[in-house]
Short mmCIF file of C-alpha atoms in Angstrom, two decimals:
data_model
loop_
_atom_site.label_atom_id
_atom_site.label_comp_id
_atom_site.label_asym_id
_atom_site.label_seq_id
_atom_site.Cartn_x
_atom_site.Cartn_y
_atom_site.Cartn_z
CA MET Y 1 0.00 0.00 0.00
CA HIS Y 2 3.09 2.17 0.11
CA ARG Y 3 2.35 3.54 3.56
CA GLN Y 4 4.87 4.06 6.32
CA PRO Y 5 4.67 1.63 9.28
CA GLU Y 6 4.10 4.50 11.66
CA ASN Y 7 0.95 5.38 9.76
CA VAL Y 8 -1.26 3.43 12.16
CA ASP Y 9 -4.45 5.12 10.95
CA VAL Y 10 -4.49 2.87 7.88
CA VAL Y 11 -4.14 -0.29 9.98
CA THR Y 12 -6.74 0.90 12.48
CA PHE Y 13 -9.18 1.71 9.69
CA LEU Y 14 -8.80 -1.69 8.03
CA LEU Y 15 -9.22 -3.64 11.26
CA SER Y 16 -12.18 -1.51 12.28
CA GLU Y 17 -13.93 -2.00 8.93
CA MET Y 18 -13.47 -5.76 9.08
CA GLY Y 19 -14.29 -6.02 12.78
CA THR Y 20 -11.30 -8.25 13.46
CA SER Y 21 -7.89 -8.14 15.08
CA GLY Y 22 -4.49 -8.06 13.44
CA SER Y 23 -0.97 -6.73 13.58
CA LEU Y 24 2.09 -5.94 11.49
CA ASP Y 25 4.64 -8.75 11.29
CA GLY Y 26 8.43 -8.37 11.11
CA GLN Y 27 8.22 -7.60 7.38
CA GLN Y 28 5.55 -5.00 7.96
CA HIS Y 29 2.84 -7.20 6.46
CA LEU Y 30 -0.62 -6.83 7.97
CA VAL Y 31 -1.76 -10.17 9.44
CA VAL Y 32 -5.51 -10.40 10.13
CA LYS Y 33 -7.77 -12.96 11.76
CA ASP Y 34 -8.02 -16.08 9.58
CA LYS Y 35 -11.84 -15.94 9.54
CA TYR Y 36 -11.34 -13.80 6.44
CA VAL Y 37 -9.11 -16.35 4.70
CA ILE Y 38 -9.53 -19.96 5.85
CA CYS Y 39 -12.61 -21.99 4.90
CA GLY Y 40 -14.59 -22.98 7.97
CA CYS Y 41 -15.30 -26.46 6.57
CA CYS Y 42 -12.28 -27.85 4.73
CA LYS Y 43 -9.72 -25.32 6.08
CA SER Y 44 -8.58 -24.47 2.55
CA PRO Y 45 -7.11 -21.00 1.96
CA ASP Y 46 -8.54 -20.98 -1.58
CA THR Y 47 -11.40 -18.61 -0.83
CA ILE Y 48 -13.06 -15.54 -2.31
CA LEU Y 49 -14.18 -12.71 -0.02
CA THR Y 50 -17.16 -10.61 -1.04
CA ASN Y 51 -19.00 -8.03 1.03
CA GLY Y 52 -22.11 -5.93 1.11
CA ASN Y 53 -23.66 -3.67 3.72
CA HIS Y 54 -21.00 -4.52 6.34
CA LEU Y 55 -21.55 -8.27 6.04
CA PHE Y 56 -18.69 -10.31 4.49
CA PHE Y 57 -19.23 -13.60 2.68
CA LEU Y 58 -16.34 -16.04 2.28
CA ILE Y 59 -16.82 -18.56 -0.57
CA CYS Y 60 -14.59 -21.64 -0.70
CA GLU Y 61 -13.44 -22.66 -4.19
CA GLN Y 62 -12.52 -26.13 -2.96
CA CYS Y 63 -15.66 -27.45 -1.22
CA GLY Y 64 -18.23 -24.81 -2.21
CA SER Y 65 -19.16 -23.86 1.36
CA GLY Y 66 -19.95 -20.30 2.39
CA HIS Y 67 -18.95 -18.41 5.51
CA PHE Y 68 -20.53 -15.16 6.77
CA VAL Y 69 -18.44 -12.76 8.85
CA VAL Y 70 -20.09 -9.74 10.46
CA PRO Y 71 -18.08 -6.88 12.01
CA ILE Y 72 -19.39 -5.95 15.45
CA LYS Y 73 -18.43 -3.13 17.76
CA ALA Y 74 -16.01 -3.63 20.62
CA GLY Y 75 -13.81 -6.07 18.74
CA PHE Y 76 -16.15 -8.99 18.18
CA VAL Y 77 -16.48 -11.10 15.05
CA ALA Y 78 -19.75 -12.94 14.43
CA SER Y 79 -19.76 -15.67 11.81
CA TRP Y 80 -22.12 -18.13 10.16
CA THR Y 81 -20.88 -21.19 8.30
CA VAL Y 82 -23.10 -22.48 5.50
CA PHE Y 83 -22.18 -26.08 4.79
CA GLY Y 84 -22.50 -27.28 1.23
CA VAL Y 85 -20.49 -30.48 1.05
CA ASN Y 86 -21.82 -33.34 -1.08
CA GLY Y 87 -25.29 -31.84 -1.11
CA ASP Y 88 -25.55 -31.84 2.70
CA TRP Y 89 -26.66 -28.42 3.87
CA GLY Y 90 -26.78 -26.81 7.30
CA PHE Y 91 -25.34 -23.88 9.23
CA GLU Y 92 -23.88 -22.75 12.52
CA SER Y 93 -22.92 -19.44 14.06
CA THR Y 94 -20.24 -18.31 16.49
CA VAL Y 95 -19.05 -15.17 18.18
CA GLU Y 96 -15.32 -14.75 18.83
CA GLU Y 97 -13.29 -12.31 20.82
CA THR Y 98 -10.81 -10.28 18.84
CA GLU Y 99 -9.60 -8.42 21.93
CA ASN Y 100 -10.08 -8.74 25.68
CA HIS Y 101 -13.85 -8.60 25.67
CA LEU Y 102 -16.52 -10.98 26.86
CA SER Y 103 -18.20 -13.05 24.16
CA HIS Y 104 -21.54 -14.78 23.92
CA ALA Y 105 -23.23 -17.25 21.60
CA SER Y 106 -26.65 -18.82 22.03
CA THR Y 107 -27.49 -22.41 21.13
CA HIS Y 108 -30.98 -23.32 20.02
CA HIS Y 109 -31.70 -27.04 19.60
CA GLY Y 110 -28.78 -27.64 17.27
CA ILE Y 111 -29.28 -24.44 15.31
CA TYR Y 112 -27.22 -21.52 16.45
CA ASP Y 113 -28.63 -18.06 16.09
CA LEU Y 114 -27.14 -14.64 16.70
CA GLN Y 115 -28.95 -11.35 16.49
CA VAL Y 116 -26.54 -8.62 15.43
CA ARG Y 117 -28.07 -5.20 15.87
CA GLU Y 118 -27.08 -1.80 17.17
CA ASP Y 119 -29.15 0.92 18.80
CA ASP Y 120 -28.25 3.20 15.90
CA ASP Y 121 -30.37 0.94 13.70
CA TRP Y 122 -33.40 1.11 16.00
CA GLN Y 123 -35.42 3.38 13.77
CA MET Y 124 -39.06 3.45 12.71
CA VAL Y 125 -40.22 0.74 10.36
CA GLN Y 126 -41.45 2.39 7.18
CA LYS Y 127 -43.01 1.31 3.93
CA GLN Y 128 -41.49 1.78 0.48
CA GLY Y 129 -43.77 0.45 -2.22
CA ASN Y 130 -44.58 -3.16 -1.40
CA GLN Y 131 -41.82 -3.65 1.18
CA PHE Y 132 -41.09 -2.74 4.79
CA VAL Y 133 -37.79 -0.94 5.35
CA VAL Y 134 -35.63 0.21 8.25
CA ASN Y 135 -32.81 2.63 7.42
CA ASP Y 136 -33.36 1.93 3.71
CA GLN Y 137 -32.79 -1.79 4.32
CA PRO Y 138 -35.57 -4.31 3.68
CA PHE Y 139 -37.31 -5.58 6.80
CA TYR Y 140 -38.94 -8.94 6.18
CA VAL Y 141 -40.68 -10.28 9.26
CA ASN Y 142 -40.62 -13.54 11.17
CA GLY Y 143 -42.79 -12.98 14.21
CA PHE Y 144 -45.36 -14.26 16.66
CA ASN Y 145 -48.49 -13.44 18.65
CA THR Y 146 -48.89 -13.41 22.43
CA TYR Y 147 -52.01 -11.40 23.16
CA TRP Y 148 -51.97 -11.43 26.99
CA LEU Y 149 -48.65 -9.70 27.70
CA MET Y 150 -50.17 -6.58 29.27
CA VAL Y 151 -52.27 -8.61 31.71
CA PHE Y 152 -49.28 -10.70 32.77
CA ALA Y 153 -47.12 -7.60 33.17
CA ALA Y 154 -49.72 -6.10 35.52
CA ASP Y 155 -49.05 -8.78 38.13
CA GLN Y 156 -45.68 -8.99 39.84
CA SER Y 157 -46.01 -12.78 40.11
CA THR Y 158 -46.34 -13.23 36.33
CA ARG Y 159 -44.35 -10.27 34.98
CA GLY Y 160 -41.22 -12.40 34.60
CA LYS Y 161 -43.02 -14.50 31.98
CA VAL Y 162 -43.01 -11.47 29.67
CA SER Y 163 -39.21 -11.24 29.84
CA GLU Y 164 -38.86 -15.01 29.50
CA LEU Y 165 -41.00 -15.04 26.38
CA PHE Y 166 -39.09 -12.18 24.71
CA HIS Y 167 -35.78 -13.88 25.51
CA GLN Y 168 -36.87 -17.16 23.92
CA ALA Y 169 -38.35 -15.41 20.90
CA SER Y 170 -35.23 -13.34 20.35
CA SER Y 171 -33.06 -16.45 20.61
CA ALA Y 172 -35.11 -17.93 17.76
CA GLY Y 173 -34.56 -14.81 15.66
CA LEU Y 174 -38.16 -13.57 15.89
CA THR Y 175 -38.36 -9.82 15.43
CA VAL Y 176 -42.04 -8.79 15.73
CA CYS Y 177 -44.71 -9.56 18.33
CA ARG Y 178 -48.41 -8.75 18.04
CA THR Y 179 -50.26 -8.14 21.32
CA TRP Y 180 -53.27 -6.33 22.78
CA ALA Y 181 -53.20 -2.67 23.85
CA PHE Y 182 -56.74 -2.84 25.25
CA ASN Y 183 -58.74 -4.43 28.06
CA ASP Y 184 -62.21 -2.96 28.25
CA GLY Y 185 -64.60 -3.57 31.14
CA GLN Y 186 -63.20 -7.02 31.97
CA TRP Y 187 -61.03 -8.58 34.68
CA ARG Y 188 -58.13 -6.20 35.41
CA ALA Y 189 -59.84 -3.79 33.04
CA LEU Y 190 -57.81 -0.88 31.79
CA GLN Y 191 -60.89 1.08 30.70
CA THR Y 192 -63.78 0.56 33.12
CA SER Y 193 -66.11 2.88 31.20
CA PRO Y 194 -65.63 5.28 28.29
CA SER Y 195 -62.58 7.45 29.00
CA VAL Y 196 -62.70 6.40 32.66
CA TYR Y 197 -59.74 4.38 33.92
CA ASP Y 198 -59.79 2.82 37.39
CA GLU Y 199 -57.13 4.58 39.46
CA GLU Y 200 -55.96 1.46 41.25
CA VAL Y 201 -55.75 -0.44 37.97
CA PHE Y 202 -53.97 2.49 36.39
CA LYS Y 203 -51.28 2.22 39.01
CA VAL Y 204 -50.27 -1.13 37.57
CA LEU Y 205 -51.61 -1.01 34.07
CA LEU Y 206 -51.18 2.02 31.96
CA LEU Y 207 -51.78 5.66 32.49
CA LEU Y 208 -51.24 7.03 36.00
CA ASN Y 209 -47.80 8.59 36.45
CA SER Y 210 -46.70 7.02 39.71
CA HIS Y 211 -43.80 4.88 40.90
CA ALA Y 212 -45.85 1.72 40.48
CA SER Y 213 -45.13 -0.55 37.56
CA LYS Y 214 -46.99 0.18 34.34
CA ALA Y 215 -47.83 -2.96 32.44
CA LEU Y 216 -47.91 -1.81 28.83
CA ASP Y 217 -44.97 0.50 29.49
CA PHE Y 218 -43.08 -2.53 30.77
CA VAL Y 219 -44.04 -4.69 27.78
CA ILE Y 220 -42.79 -2.07 25.32
CA SER Y 221 -39.54 -1.35 27.18
CA GLU Y 222 -38.86 -5.06 27.63
CA ALA Y 223 -39.49 -5.73 23.93
CA LYS Y 224 -36.87 -3.15 23.01
CA LYS Y 225 -34.30 -4.85 25.27
CA TYR Y 226 -34.65 -7.96 23.14
CA LYS Y 227 -34.90 -5.99 19.86
CA ILE Y 228 -38.46 -7.10 19.22
CA ARG Y 229 -40.93 -4.70 17.66
CA LEU Y 230 -44.64 -4.67 18.54
CA ILE Y 231 -47.87 -4.53 16.59
CA LEU Y 232 -50.39 -3.14 19.09
CA SER Y 233 -54.06 -3.88 18.51
CA LEU Y 234 -56.42 -1.19 19.81
CA THR Y 235 -59.64 -3.18 20.34
CA ASN Y 236 -61.37 -6.46 19.53
CA ASN Y 237 -64.19 -7.54 17.26
CA TRP Y 238 -64.88 -10.35 19.73
CA ASP Y 239 -66.05 -10.25 23.34
CA ALA Y 240 -62.70 -11.31 24.83
CA TYR Y 241 -61.11 -8.38 26.69
CA GLY Y 242 -64.22 -6.30 26.01
CA GLY Y 243 -64.12 -5.34 22.35
CA LYS Y 244 -66.90 -3.71 20.35
CA ALA Y 245 -69.60 -5.47 22.41
CA GLN Y 246 -68.34 -3.67 25.54
CA TYR Y 247 -68.50 -0.30 23.77
CA VAL Y 248 -72.12 -1.05 22.84
CA LYS Y 249 -72.89 -2.00 26.47
CA TRP Y 250 -71.44 1.31 27.61
CA GLY Y 251 -73.58 3.11 25.06
CA LYS Y 252 -76.74 1.38 26.23
CA ALA Y 253 -75.86 2.19 29.84
CA ALA Y 254 -75.61 5.85 28.79
CA GLY Y 255 -79.14 5.68 27.40
CA LEU Y 256 -78.40 5.18 23.71
CA ASN Y 257 -80.91 3.21 21.65
CA LEU Y 258 -78.57 0.61 20.11
CA THR Y 259 -79.76 -2.54 18.35
CA SER Y 260 -76.56 -4.09 16.96
CA ASP Y 261 -72.89 -4.41 17.83
CA ASP Y 262 -72.21 -3.11 14.31
CA GLU Y 263 -73.21 0.32 15.55
CA PHE Y 264 -69.74 0.46 17.07
CA PHE Y 265 -68.60 1.41 13.57
CA SER Y 266 -71.29 4.01 12.84
CA HIS Y 267 -72.77 5.59 15.98
CA THR Y 268 -71.19 8.96 16.73
CA THR Y 269 -70.98 8.41 20.49
CA LEU Y 270 -69.44 4.94 20.23
CA LYS Y 271 -66.90 6.20 17.72
CA SER Y 272 -65.99 8.97 20.15
CA TYR Y 273 -65.38 6.34 22.85
CA TYR Y 274 -62.97 4.49 20.56
CA LYS Y 275 -61.21 7.67 19.50
CA ALA Y 276 -60.70 8.71 23.10
CA HIS Y 277 -59.00 5.39 23.83
CA VAL Y 278 -56.80 5.72 20.73
CA LYS Y 279 -55.78 9.24 21.70
CA THR Y 280 -54.93 8.16 25.25
CA VAL Y 281 -52.76 5.24 24.16
CA LEU Y 282 -50.90 6.99 21.34
CA ASN Y 283 -50.08 10.02 23.49
CA ARG Y 284 -48.97 7.93 26.47
CA VAL Y 285 -45.43 8.69 27.74
CA ASN Y 286 -43.64 5.47 28.70
CA THR Y 287 -42.45 5.69 32.31
CA PHE Y 288 -39.53 3.32 31.61
CA THR Y 289 -38.19 4.94 28.43
CA ASN Y 290 -39.64 8.49 28.61
CA LEU Y 291 -40.72 8.08 25.00
CA THR Y 292 -44.22 8.92 23.84
CA TYR Y 293 -45.74 5.83 22.28
CA LYS Y 294 -46.31 7.65 19.00
CA ASN Y 295 -42.56 8.40 18.84
CA ASP Y 296 -41.25 4.96 19.85
CA PRO Y 297 -39.62 2.85 17.09
CA THR Y 298 -40.28 -0.26 19.18
CA ILE Y 299 -43.87 -0.04 17.99
CA PHE Y 300 -43.98 -1.53 14.48
CA ALA Y 301 -47.60 -0.59 13.75
CA TRP Y 302 -51.02 0.16 15.16
CA GLU Y 303 -53.81 -2.31 14.42
CA LEU Y 304 -57.27 -0.74 14.33
CA MET Y 305 -59.07 -3.84 15.56
CA ASN Y 306 -58.57 -7.58 15.85
CA GLU Y 307 -60.57 -9.26 13.05
CA PRO Y 308 -63.16 -6.51 12.45
CA ARG Y 309 -66.45 -7.61 10.93
CA CYS Y 310 -69.36 -5.35 10.01
CA THR Y 311 -72.14 -7.33 8.30
CA SER Y 312 -74.30 -4.22 7.88
CA ASP Y 313 -71.64 -2.44 5.79
CA PRO Y 314 -69.11 -4.61 3.96
CA SER Y 315 -67.85 -1.63 1.93
CA GLY Y 316 -65.20 -0.68 4.49
CA ASP Y 317 -66.15 2.99 4.63
CA THR Y 318 -66.59 2.85 8.40
CA LEU Y 319 -63.01 1.67 8.79
CA GLN Y 320 -61.70 4.66 6.84
CA GLU Y 321 -62.54 7.14 9.59
CA MET Y 322 -60.75 5.01 12.17
CA ALA Y 323 -57.53 4.81 10.13
CA VAL Y 324 -57.49 8.51 9.34
CA TYR Y 325 -58.00 9.38 13.00
CA VAL Y 326 -55.01 7.28 14.09
CA LYS Y 327 -52.88 8.94 11.41
CA SER Y 328 -54.03 12.39 12.55
CA ILE Y 329 -52.40 11.72 15.93
CA ASP Y 330 -49.46 9.61 14.79
CA ALA Y 331 -48.25 10.05 11.22
CA LYS Y 332 -44.97 8.24 11.89
CA HIS Y 333 -46.14 4.71 12.57
CA LEU Y 334 -47.66 2.28 10.13
CA VAL Y 335 -51.34 1.40 10.40
CA GLU Y 336 -53.11 -1.84 9.50
CA ILE Y 337 -56.73 -2.89 9.91
CA GLY Y 338 -56.49 -6.37 11.44
CA LEU Y 339 -58.55 -8.20 8.79
CA GLU Y 340 -58.77 -11.96 8.33
CA GLY Y 341 -58.50 -11.55 4.57
CA PHE Y 342 -61.92 -12.68 3.28
CA TYR Y 343 -62.84 -11.49 -0.21
CA GLY Y 344 -66.04 -9.48 -0.53
CA PRO Y 345 -68.31 -7.81 -3.10
CA SER Y 346 -65.61 -5.60 -4.65
CA ALA Y 347 -63.82 -8.63 -6.14
CA PRO Y 348 -66.36 -11.40 -6.93
CA ASP Y 349 -63.81 -13.26 -9.07
CA ARG Y 350 -61.60 -13.69 -5.99
CA ALA Y 351 -64.35 -15.23 -3.84
CA LYS Y 352 -63.25 -18.64 -5.10
CA PHE Y 353 -60.23 -18.37 -2.78
CA ASN Y 354 -62.40 -17.96 0.32
CA PRO Y 355 -62.57 -21.03 2.56
CA ASN Y 356 -66.36 -21.21 2.32
CA SER Y 357 -69.39 -19.31 1.03
CA TYR Y 358 -70.11 -17.79 4.45
CA ALA Y 359 -66.85 -15.84 4.30
CA THR Y 360 -68.36 -13.45 1.75
CA GLN Y 361 -71.14 -12.52 4.19
CA VAL Y 362 -69.22 -11.57 7.34
CA GLY Y 363 -68.87 -7.90 6.43
CA THR Y 364 -65.27 -7.58 5.31
CA ASP Y 365 -63.75 -7.05 1.89
CA PHE Y 366 -59.99 -7.62 1.58
CA ILE Y 367 -59.51 -5.52 -1.56
CA ARG Y 368 -61.91 -2.69 -0.74
CA ASN Y 369 -60.93 -2.38 2.92
CA HIS Y 370 -57.22 -2.14 2.15
CA GLN Y 371 -57.81 0.68 -0.31
CA THR Y 372 -58.84 2.77 2.68
CA LEU Y 373 -56.99 6.05 3.17
CA GLY Y 374 -54.47 5.80 6.00
CA VAL Y 375 -53.89 2.03 5.79
CA ASP Y 376 -50.23 1.18 5.08
CA PHE Y 377 -50.19 -2.60 4.72
CA ALA Y 378 -52.54 -5.55 4.39
CA SER Y 379 -53.20 -8.15 7.08
CA VAL Y 380 -54.39 -11.73 6.59
CA HIS Y 381 -55.08 -14.63 8.95
CA ILE Y 382 -54.79 -18.34 8.09
CA TYR Y 383 -56.94 -20.89 9.92
CA ALA Y 384 -57.71 -23.82 7.67
CA ASP Y 385 -58.67 -25.92 10.69
CA SER Y 386 -61.32 -23.38 11.76
CA TRP Y 387 -62.61 -22.43 8.34
CA ILE Y 388 -62.52 -25.74 6.41
CA SER Y 389 -62.46 -28.70 8.79
CA GLN Y 390 -61.24 -29.49 12.30
CA THR Y 391 -59.94 -32.81 11.00
CA ILE Y 392 -56.32 -32.54 9.83
CA SER Y 393 -55.77 -33.27 6.13
CA ASP Y 394 -53.66 -32.27 3.15
CA ALA Y 395 -56.52 -29.99 2.13
CA HIS Y 396 -55.35 -27.64 4.87
CA LEU Y 397 -51.93 -27.33 3.24
CA GLN Y 398 -53.41 -26.83 -0.22
CA PHE Y 399 -55.75 -24.11 1.05
CA THR Y 400 -52.95 -22.35 2.94
CA LYS Y 401 -50.75 -22.17 -0.14
CA SER Y 402 -53.46 -20.89 -2.49
CA TRP Y 403 -54.81 -18.46 0.14
CA MET Y 404 -51.37 -16.94 0.65
CA GLU Y 405 -50.48 -16.76 -3.04
CA ALA Y 406 -53.79 -15.05 -3.87
CA HIS Y 407 -53.29 -12.34 -1.26
CA ILE Y 408 -49.65 -11.78 -2.17
CA GLU Y 409 -50.71 -11.37 -5.81
CA ASP Y 410 -53.46 -8.90 -4.88
CA ALA Y 411 -51.10 -6.91 -2.67
CA GLU Y 412 -48.71 -6.58 -5.61
CA LYS Y 413 -51.16 -5.95 -8.45
CA TYR Y 414 -53.99 -4.00 -6.86
CA LEU Y 415 -53.00 -2.71 -3.43
CA ARG Y 416 -49.30 -2.05 -4.08
CA MET Y 417 -48.43 -2.59 -0.45
CA PRO Y 418 -46.85 -5.26 1.77
CA VAL Y 419 -49.05 -8.04 3.12
CA LEU Y 420 -48.36 -9.54 6.54
CA PHE Y 421 -49.92 -12.86 7.55
CA THR Y 422 -50.53 -11.72 11.10
CA GLU Y 423 -52.02 -14.96 12.46
CA PHE Y 424 -51.51 -18.57 11.42
CA GLY Y 425 -51.34 -21.91 13.16
CA VAL Y 426 -53.00 -25.24 13.84
CA SER Y 427 -54.70 -26.41 17.03
CA ALA Y 428 -53.55 -29.42 19.03
CA LYS Y 429 -57.27 -30.02 19.68
CA ASP Y 430 -57.91 -30.86 16.01
CA THR Y 431 -58.70 -34.44 15.10
CA GLY Y 432 -55.59 -36.11 13.71
CA TYR Y 433 -53.22 -33.41 15.00
CA ASN Y 434 -49.54 -34.15 15.53
CA THR Y 435 -46.42 -31.99 15.74
CA SER Y 436 -45.21 -33.32 12.39
CA PHE Y 437 -48.23 -31.77 10.68
CA ARG Y 438 -47.69 -28.51 12.55
CA ASP Y 439 -44.09 -28.44 11.35
CA THR Y 440 -45.19 -29.13 7.79
CA LEU Y 441 -47.75 -26.31 7.93
CA ILE Y 442 -45.24 -23.82 9.31
CA SER Y 443 -42.67 -24.86 6.71
CA SER Y 444 -45.25 -24.43 3.96
CA VAL Y 445 -46.04 -20.89 5.10
CA TYR Y 446 -42.35 -20.01 5.27
CA LYS Y 447 -41.61 -21.51 1.86
CA THR Y 448 -44.44 -19.55 0.22
CA LEU Y 449 -43.10 -16.35 1.76
CA LEU Y 450 -39.53 -17.06 0.61
CA ASN Y 451 -40.81 -17.56 -2.93
CA SER Y 452 -42.13 -13.99 -2.70
CA THR Y 453 -39.07 -12.64 -0.90
CA LYS Y 454 -36.60 -13.80 -3.53
CA LYS Y 455 -38.56 -11.80 -6.14
CA GLY Y 456 -38.83 -8.69 -3.96
CA GLY Y 457 -42.56 -9.36 -3.70
CA SER Y 458 -45.27 -8.20 -1.30
CA GLY Y 459 -45.11 -11.25 0.98
CA ALA Y 460 -43.62 -9.34 3.90
CA GLY Y 461 -43.73 -11.96 6.64
CA SER Y 462 -45.83 -13.93 9.08
CA LEU Y 463 -46.70 -14.12 12.78
CA LEU Y 464 -47.32 -17.45 14.46
CA TRP Y 465 -50.39 -17.86 16.63
CA GLN Y 466 -49.08 -18.17 19.27
CA LEU Y 467 -45.87 -18.37 21.36
CA PHE Y 468 -45.93 -19.24 25.08
CA PRO Y 469 -43.24 -19.48 27.76
CA ASP Y 470 -43.05 -22.45 30.11
CA GLY Y 471 -45.66 -22.65 32.86
CA THR Y 472 -48.52 -20.88 31.04
CA ASP Y 473 -50.44 -23.93 29.83
CA TYR Y 474 -53.62 -22.71 31.52
CA MET Y 475 -53.79 -19.94 28.88
CA ASN Y 476 -53.39 -22.35 25.95
CA ASP Y 477 -56.18 -22.23 23.36
CA GLY Y 478 -54.71 -25.25 21.57
CA TYR Y 479 -52.40 -23.26 19.30
CA ALA Y 480 -49.63 -22.48 21.80
CA ILE Y 481 -46.01 -23.29 20.94
CA VAL Y 482 -43.48 -23.55 23.76
CA LEU Y 483 -40.08 -23.44 22.05
CA SER Y 484 -38.22 -25.25 24.82
CA LYS Y 485 -40.63 -28.20 24.48
CA SER Y 486 -40.81 -28.19 20.68
CA PRO Y 487 -37.28 -28.73 19.27
CA SER Y 488 -38.31 -29.58 15.70
CA THR Y 489 -40.64 -26.59 15.45
CA SER Y 490 -38.02 -24.37 17.06
CA ASN Y 491 -35.44 -25.44 14.49
CA ILE Y 492 -37.76 -24.56 11.60
CA ILE Y 493 -38.51 -21.13 13.09
CA SER Y 494 -34.82 -20.40 13.72
CA LEU Y 495 -33.73 -21.42 10.25
CA HIS Y 496 -36.37 -19.19 8.65
CA SER Y 497 -35.31 -16.33 10.92
CA THR Y 498 -31.72 -16.69 9.75
CA ARG Y 499 -32.74 -16.74 6.11
CA ILE Y 500 -34.84 -13.61 6.58
CA ALA Y 501 -32.06 -11.88 8.55
CA THR Y 502 -29.65 -12.66 5.73
CA PHE Y 503 -31.92 -10.95 3.22
CA ASN Y 504 -32.41 -7.97 5.50
CA SER Y 505 -28.62 -7.64 5.93
CA LEU Y 506 -27.40 -8.20 2.39
CA CYS Y 507 -29.87 -6.28 0.25
CA SER Y 508 -30.72 -2.61 0.17
CA THR Y 509 -33.99 -1.39 -1.28
CA LYS Y 510 -32.00 0.23 -4.07
CA CYS Y 511 -30.72 -3.19 -5.08
CA LYS Y 512 -34.15 -4.39 -6.24
CA TRP Y 513 -32.71 -7.88 -5.93
CA GLY Y 514 -30.81 -7.36 -9.17
CA CYS Y 515 -27.73 -8.93 -7.63
CA LYS Y 516 -29.12 -12.43 -8.40
CA LYS Y 517 -27.31 -13.93 -5.42
CA LYS Y 518 -25.20 -16.92 -6.40
CA ASN Y 519 -24.44 -20.18 -4.66
CA PRO Y 520 -23.95 -20.93 -1.87
CA LEU Y 521 -25.90 -17.95 -0.52
CA GLU Y 522 -28.82 -18.58 -2.85
CA GLU Y 523 -28.84 -22.25 -1.94
CA PHE Y 524 -28.84 -21.39 1.75
CA LEU Y 525 -31.80 -19.10 1.34
CA TYR Y 526 -33.94 -21.31 -0.84
CA HIS Y 527 -32.73 -24.89 -0.44
CA ASP Y 528 -35.78 -27.01 0.43
CA ASP Y 529 -34.42 -28.77 3.47
CA LEU Y 530 -37.31 -28.26 5.87
#
């Protein structure tokens, strides 16, 4: 390089950029850590080093294996080895000290996973066209649901389960959790009546500024510790935790002449109740982080309602006002409706993809509703066992694939937005259920999404219903997955997380996937080994 030995800035720069250690030898040659030279499989030095977006990829010309090396602050090197010998594929990850620093690696049922992130990257998730992005990098999602986090956080005896769950989810590479930001008129109710919050409940739940723990504050701050973002749902279509039925009860108690729960969407007073709750939550200042919710990047998106249905007005016009109101308070965060994905009157040719004829009559319209002003991305649920038959069969897999492909196509052609499959799973209570079928279903969902991902399509990710920590079986609705008790399922989730993380790390939105990633990276991402 024709630089003087005393010019240490050059050496410091090179080592810093590569995130490794090294030194000048007696002949003034720079000697660096062999992770950048030696193949991790066959130990051959015949390798090619490529890099992109601070992630290096070492390709062995002898055995064809690949080796990721990621620079990390404070002198650490993280690496993934992608084995490709004789058609046998797999991977592992390690973290090594390059100086006198502590190191850590987590093992997960034979698949090793490392989350490499920095606070500087903890920015708002945004939408560009049909993709989610963070800092101009794509953000494809592998996530989960656990709806009861706020209730557990309200009780000192169960609060630790929230941290335990986030730790397990993070270890599996999951990056987004969907949970409830409401509890209306029920046990441990947050909102006891419209805009009235019980003071004693407030002290542990949400809004009173005191020294007592605040449950939703805790959930959000704890999620950030584990680098998990949250989709917060603002109310429920169903009676659980109150929902629209509770708003109607409050209206009747106030003397309103109400005849249907659907009036939640249309009656001026009931809409004002909902808006007051939205305003309270979005303007809340977190007592752990001092961040207003509407300014916190930990929140991925606001969900208007869990599985809204309005049989009296399937057009979706009533949902438009709700979305616009949320945006009027918080223009920074993404907004989604919370739909199940049923096709309605605006697209009669798509009704063939519905699970049954009744689905067209429940008062939702996937195409029309997602054309609503203020909605940023589409949501879809997948429950073949509830919608088709509670007896396990291959028909469930066939439906899941066609259901997903239809919605991904519509999101690309008509909606021009990402689509997130925000609930999917299979119940252990179904006739013929076994964990092998559950694994096959999850793998099928992930494979369909990867087929979209590799084309830069609208299939933006999925959220399992649902993830539980140990010792919470009494909350199980049949769909719960406890990672520590489900090694095969955990492996599938972790592998998909690593594939998604690789995409999010290697591609920028400007790339448009024109790089046509070559083997072995392409094989690692798409090889059908699940």
